[in-house]
Coordinates of C-alpha atoms in Angstrom, one line a residue:
M338 CA 21.8 -26.2 -4.2
Q339 CA 22.5 -24.7 -7.6
D340 CA 19.3 -26.0 -9.1
V341 CA 17.2 -24.7 -6.2
F342 CA 18.9 -21.4 -6.2
A343 CA 18.5 -20.9 -9.9
Q344 CA 14.8 -21.6 -9.7
M345 CA 14.4 -19.2 -6.8
R346 CA 16.5 -16.4 -8.5
S347 CA 14.7 -16.6 -11.8
F348 CA 11.4 -16.5 -10.1
A349 CA 12.3 -13.3 -8.1
A350 CA 14.5 -11.5 -10.6
A351 CA 11.7 -10.1 -12.8
A352 CA 9.5 -8.9 -10.0
F353 CA 12.4 -7.3 -8.1
A354 CA 14.4 -5.8 -11.0
A355 CA 13.6 -2.3 -9.9
I356 CA 14.5 -2.7 -6.3
P357 CA 17.6 -0.6 -5.5
L358 CA 20.3 -2.6 -3.7
A359 CA 22.4 0.6 -3.4
L360 CA 25.1 -1.3 -5.3
S361 CA 26.2 -1.5 -8.9
A362 CA 26.2 -5.0 -10.4
T363 CA 28.9 -5.9 -12.9
P364 CA 29.2 -8.7 -15.4
A365 CA 32.3 -10.1 -13.7
L366 CA 31.7 -12.8 -11.1
A367 CA 33.0 -11.9 -7.6
I368 CA 32.9 -15.4 -6.2
P369 CA 31.7 -18.7 -7.4
E370 CA 28.0 -19.5 -6.7
D371 CA 29.1 -22.3 -4.2
E372 CA 31.1 -19.7 -2.2
A373 CA 28.1 -17.4 -2.0
L374 CA 25.9 -20.1 -0.8
K375 CA 28.3 -21.1 1.9
K376 CA 27.6 -17.7 3.4
L377 CA 24.3 -19.2 4.4
S378 CA 26.1 -21.3 7.0
V379 CA 25.3 -18.8 9.7
I380 CA 21.6 -19.2 9.1
P381 CA 20.4 -22.4 10.7
V382 CA 17.0 -23.8 9.6
F383 CA 15.0 -26.2 11.6
L384 CA 13.5 -29.3 10.0
L385 CA 11.4 -32.2 11.1
T386 CA 13.7 -35.2 10.9
S387 CA 13.9 -38.8 12.0
E388 CA 15.8 -39.6 15.2
Q389 CA 18.9 -40.2 13.0
G390 CA 18.6 -36.7 11.5
V391 CA 17.1 -37.7 8.1
P392 CA 14.6 -35.0 6.8
L393 CA 10.9 -36.1 6.9
P394 CA 9.1 -34.5 4.0
I395 CA 5.3 -34.7 4.1
P396 CA 3.5 -36.1 1.0
Q397 CA 1.4 -33.6 -0.9
G398 CA -0.5 -35.4 -3.6
D399 CA 1.1 -38.0 -5.9
D400 CA 4.2 -36.1 -7.0
K401 CA 5.2 -33.6 -4.3
L402 CA 6.6 -33.7 -0.8
L403 CA 6.6 -30.7 1.5
L404 CA 9.6 -30.0 3.8
P405 CA 9.3 -26.6 5.5
M406 CA 12.6 -25.0 6.6
F407 CA 11.8 -22.9 9.7
L408 CA 14.1 -20.0 10.6
Q409 CA 12.8 -20.1 14.2
K410 CA 13.1 -23.2 16.4
T411 CA 9.9 -22.4 18.2
R412 CA 7.9 -22.6 15.0
A413 CA 9.5 -25.9 14.1
E414 CA 8.6 -27.3 17.5
K415 CA 4.9 -26.3 16.9
E416 CA 5.0 -28.1 13.6
L417 CA 6.5 -31.2 15.3
S418 CA 3.7 -31.2 17.9
T419 CA 1.1 -31.1 15.1
F420 CA 3.0 -33.8 13.2
K421 CA 3.1 -36.1 16.2
K422 CA -0.7 -35.7 16.8
T423 CA -1.4 -36.9 13.3
N424 CA 1.4 -39.5 13.2
P425 CA 1.5 -40.8 16.8
Q426 CA 3.8 -43.8 15.9
A427 CA 6.4 -41.7 14.1
K428 CA 9.7 -41.1 15.7
A429 CA 10.5 -37.5 14.9
K430 CA 12.5 -34.5 16.2
V431 CA 13.5 -31.0 15.3
S432 CA 17.0 -30.8 13.8
A433 CA 19.0 -27.6 13.2
I434 CA 21.0 -27.6 10.0
P435 CA 22.8 -24.7 8.3
M436 CA 20.7 -23.5 5.4
N437 CA 23.3 -24.3 2.7
V438 CA 23.7 -27.8 4.1
A439 CA 20.0 -28.4 4.2
N440 CA 19.6 -27.3 0.6
D441 CA 22.4 -29.6 -0.4
R442 CA 20.6 -32.5 1.3
V443 CA 17.3 -31.7 -0.4
N444 CA 19.0 -31.6 -3.8
E445 CA 20.5 -35.0 -3.2
M446 CA 17.1 -36.4 -2.1
N447 CA 15.4 -34.8 -5.2
Q448 CA 18.0 -36.5 -7.5
K449 CA 17.0 -39.9 -6.0
L450 CA 13.3 -39.1 -6.3
E451 CA 13.5 -37.9 -9.9
A452 CA 13.2 -41.4 -11.3
D453 CA 9.8 -41.7 -9.5
G454 CA 8.6 -38.4 -10.8
K455 CA 8.5 -36.8 -7.4
K456 CA 10.0 -33.7 -5.9
I457 CA 10.5 -32.1 -2.5
V458 CA 9.3 -28.5 -2.1
T459 CA 11.1 -26.6 0.6
P460 CA 9.5 -23.3 1.7
V461 CA 11.6 -21.3 4.1
V462 CA 9.3 -20.1 6.9
G463 CA 10.4 -17.0 8.7
A464 CA 8.8 -14.7 11.3
P465 CA 5.6 -13.1 10.0
V466 CA 6.7 -9.7 11.4
D467 CA 9.8 -9.7 9.1
L468 CA 7.6 -10.4 6.0
Q469 CA 5.2 -7.6 7.1
Q470 CA 8.1 -5.1 7.6
A471 CA 9.7 -6.0 4.3
T472 CA 6.4 -5.6 2.5
A473 CA 5.9 -2.2 4.0
I474 CA 9.4 -1.1 3.0
L475 CA 9.0 -2.3 -0.6
R476 CA 5.5 -0.7 -0.9
K477 CA 7.1 2.6 0.2
Q478 CA 9.7 2.1 -2.5
G479 CA 6.9 1.8 -5.1
V480 CA 6.9 -1.9 -5.6
S481 CA 3.5 -3.2 -6.4
T482 CA 1.6 -5.6 -4.1
E483 CA 1.4 -8.1 -7.0
D484 CA 5.2 -8.0 -7.5
I485 CA 5.8 -8.4 -3.8
Q486 CA 3.5 -11.4 -3.6
K487 CA 5.3 -13.0 -6.5
G488 CA 8.9 -12.2 -5.6
L489 CA 9.2 -11.9 -1.8
S490 CA 9.7 -15.2 -0.1
V491 CA 12.5 -14.9 2.4
P492 CA 13.0 -11.2 3.3
V493 CA 16.5 -9.8 4.0
F494 CA 17.2 -6.3 5.3
F495 CA 20.2 -4.0 4.6
H496 CA 21.0 -0.3 5.0
N497 CA 21.5 2.7 2.7
P498 CA 24.4 3.4 3.2
F499 CA 25.4 -0.2 4.0
I500 CA 26.4 -1.0 7.5
T501 CA 29.7 -2.8 7.4
V502 CA 31.7 -5.1 9.7
N503 CA 35.4 -6.0 9.9
T504 CA 36.1 -9.6 9.1
P505 CA 39.3 -11.6 8.7
N506 CA 38.8 -11.2 5.0
G507 CA 38.2 -7.4 5.1
V508 CA 35.3 -5.0 5.5
K509 CA 32.0 -6.5 4.4
G510 CA 28.5 -5.1 3.9
V511 CA 25.9 -6.9 6.0
F512 CA 22.5 -8.4 5.1
F513 CA 20.2 -9.2 8.0
L514 CA 17.5 -11.9 8.1
S515 CA 15.7 -10.1 10.9
Y516 CA 14.2 -6.6 10.9
G517 CA 14.9 -6.4 14.6
D518 CA 18.6 -7.1 14.1
A519 CA 18.7 -4.5 11.3
T520 CA 17.0 -1.9 13.5
R521 CA 19.4 -2.5 16.4
A522 CA 22.4 -2.3 14.0
S523 CA 21.2 1.1 12.7
K524 CA 20.7 2.4 16.2
S525 CA 24.2 1.4 17.2
I526 CA 25.7 3.8 14.6
Q527 CA 26.3 7.1 16.4
G528 CA 25.6 10.3 14.5
A529 CA 24.0 8.4 11.6
N530 CA 20.6 7.1 10.7
P531 CA 21.0 4.7 7.8
E532 CA 17.7 3.8 6.0
I533 CA 16.6 0.2 6.3
Q534 CA 15.7 -1.4 2.9
A535 CA 14.5 -4.8 2.0
A536 CA 14.8 -7.4 -0.8
D537 CA 14.4 -11.2 -1.2
L538 CA 17.2 -13.6 -0.1
T539 CA 17.6 -14.6 -3.7
N540 CA 18.4 -10.9 -4.6
A541 CA 21.1 -10.8 -1.9
L542 CA 22.7 -14.0 -3.1
A543 CA 22.6 -12.8 -6.7
Q544 CA 24.2 -9.5 -5.7
M545 CA 27.0 -11.4 -3.9
I546 CA 27.7 -13.4 -7.1
E547 CA 27.4 -10.5 -9.5
D548 CA 29.3 -7.8 -7.6
K549 CA 32.9 -7.2 -8.6
K550 CA 34.4 -8.1 -5.3
D551 CA 33.5 -10.4 -2.3
N552 CA 31.8 -7.5 -0.4
F553 CA 29.0 -9.1 1.7
V554 CA 28.1 -11.3 4.6
F555 CA 24.9 -12.4 6.3
Y556 CA 24.5 -11.5 9.9
P557 CA 24.0 -14.7 12.0
T558 CA 20.4 -15.2 13.3
A559 CA 19.5 -15.2 17.0
D560 CA 19.1 -19.0 16.8
F561 CA 22.6 -19.4 15.4
F562 CA 24.0 -17.6 18.5
T563 CA 21.8 -19.8 20.8
L564 CA 23.1 -23.0 19.1
M565 CA 26.7 -21.9 19.4
K566 CA 26.2 -21.1 23.1
E567 CA 24.5 -24.5 23.7
K568 CA 27.4 -26.2 21.9
E569 CA 30.0 -24.4 24.0
E570 CA 28.2 -25.2 27.2
G571 CA 27.9 -28.9 26.1
G572 CA 31.6 -29.0 25.4
K573 CA 32.4 -27.6 28.9
Q574 CA 30.2 -30.3 30.5
N575 CA 32.0 -33.0 28.6

């Protein structure tokens, strides 16, 4: 994942250098990069895979393969339907994989493909409404449309001041992958109205790595809770 993350972070850093994260970065590393990436485990992505769970990237020209990572299962299922129409003999399904694990698998696949001069590209596809809301927030902050188009890929939302949660490892500030979740969280704070702000996922990860302490977590997505409920119910049936 380090290679993928480094490419994404370098791409977004210049465009989003002026975005206030309401935090002060420090030269000291809070946690290793691997530990920051493990925080993505509460964000499942949905991929087209074989019946055995092997990702099925789609060829794009001679040297690229496309493997979208969907944040919503419903969008992945629509992609699967389209895929089956054009590949009626293919045995495929939608598989849910934690984002950090999915990226590790893609890195392993890319290492094997490198000798053939090929590479898997993995766009993360979220809800259009979240991208629209993040764009509106950033434009209000004075970020240009050009910079947003260059640097905003996977929007995350946070609050000023940060909304925090108690965890076994202490109090942590929360990043949300959904504008709806961020809105509901702000409304749950009585007597306060924290402002919702936005940045790219790469900026949130960079902040986790660069901040002096391990101060942050990602709020699990709605699909994460659904998967956990399905797993629990499946366990009861067995």
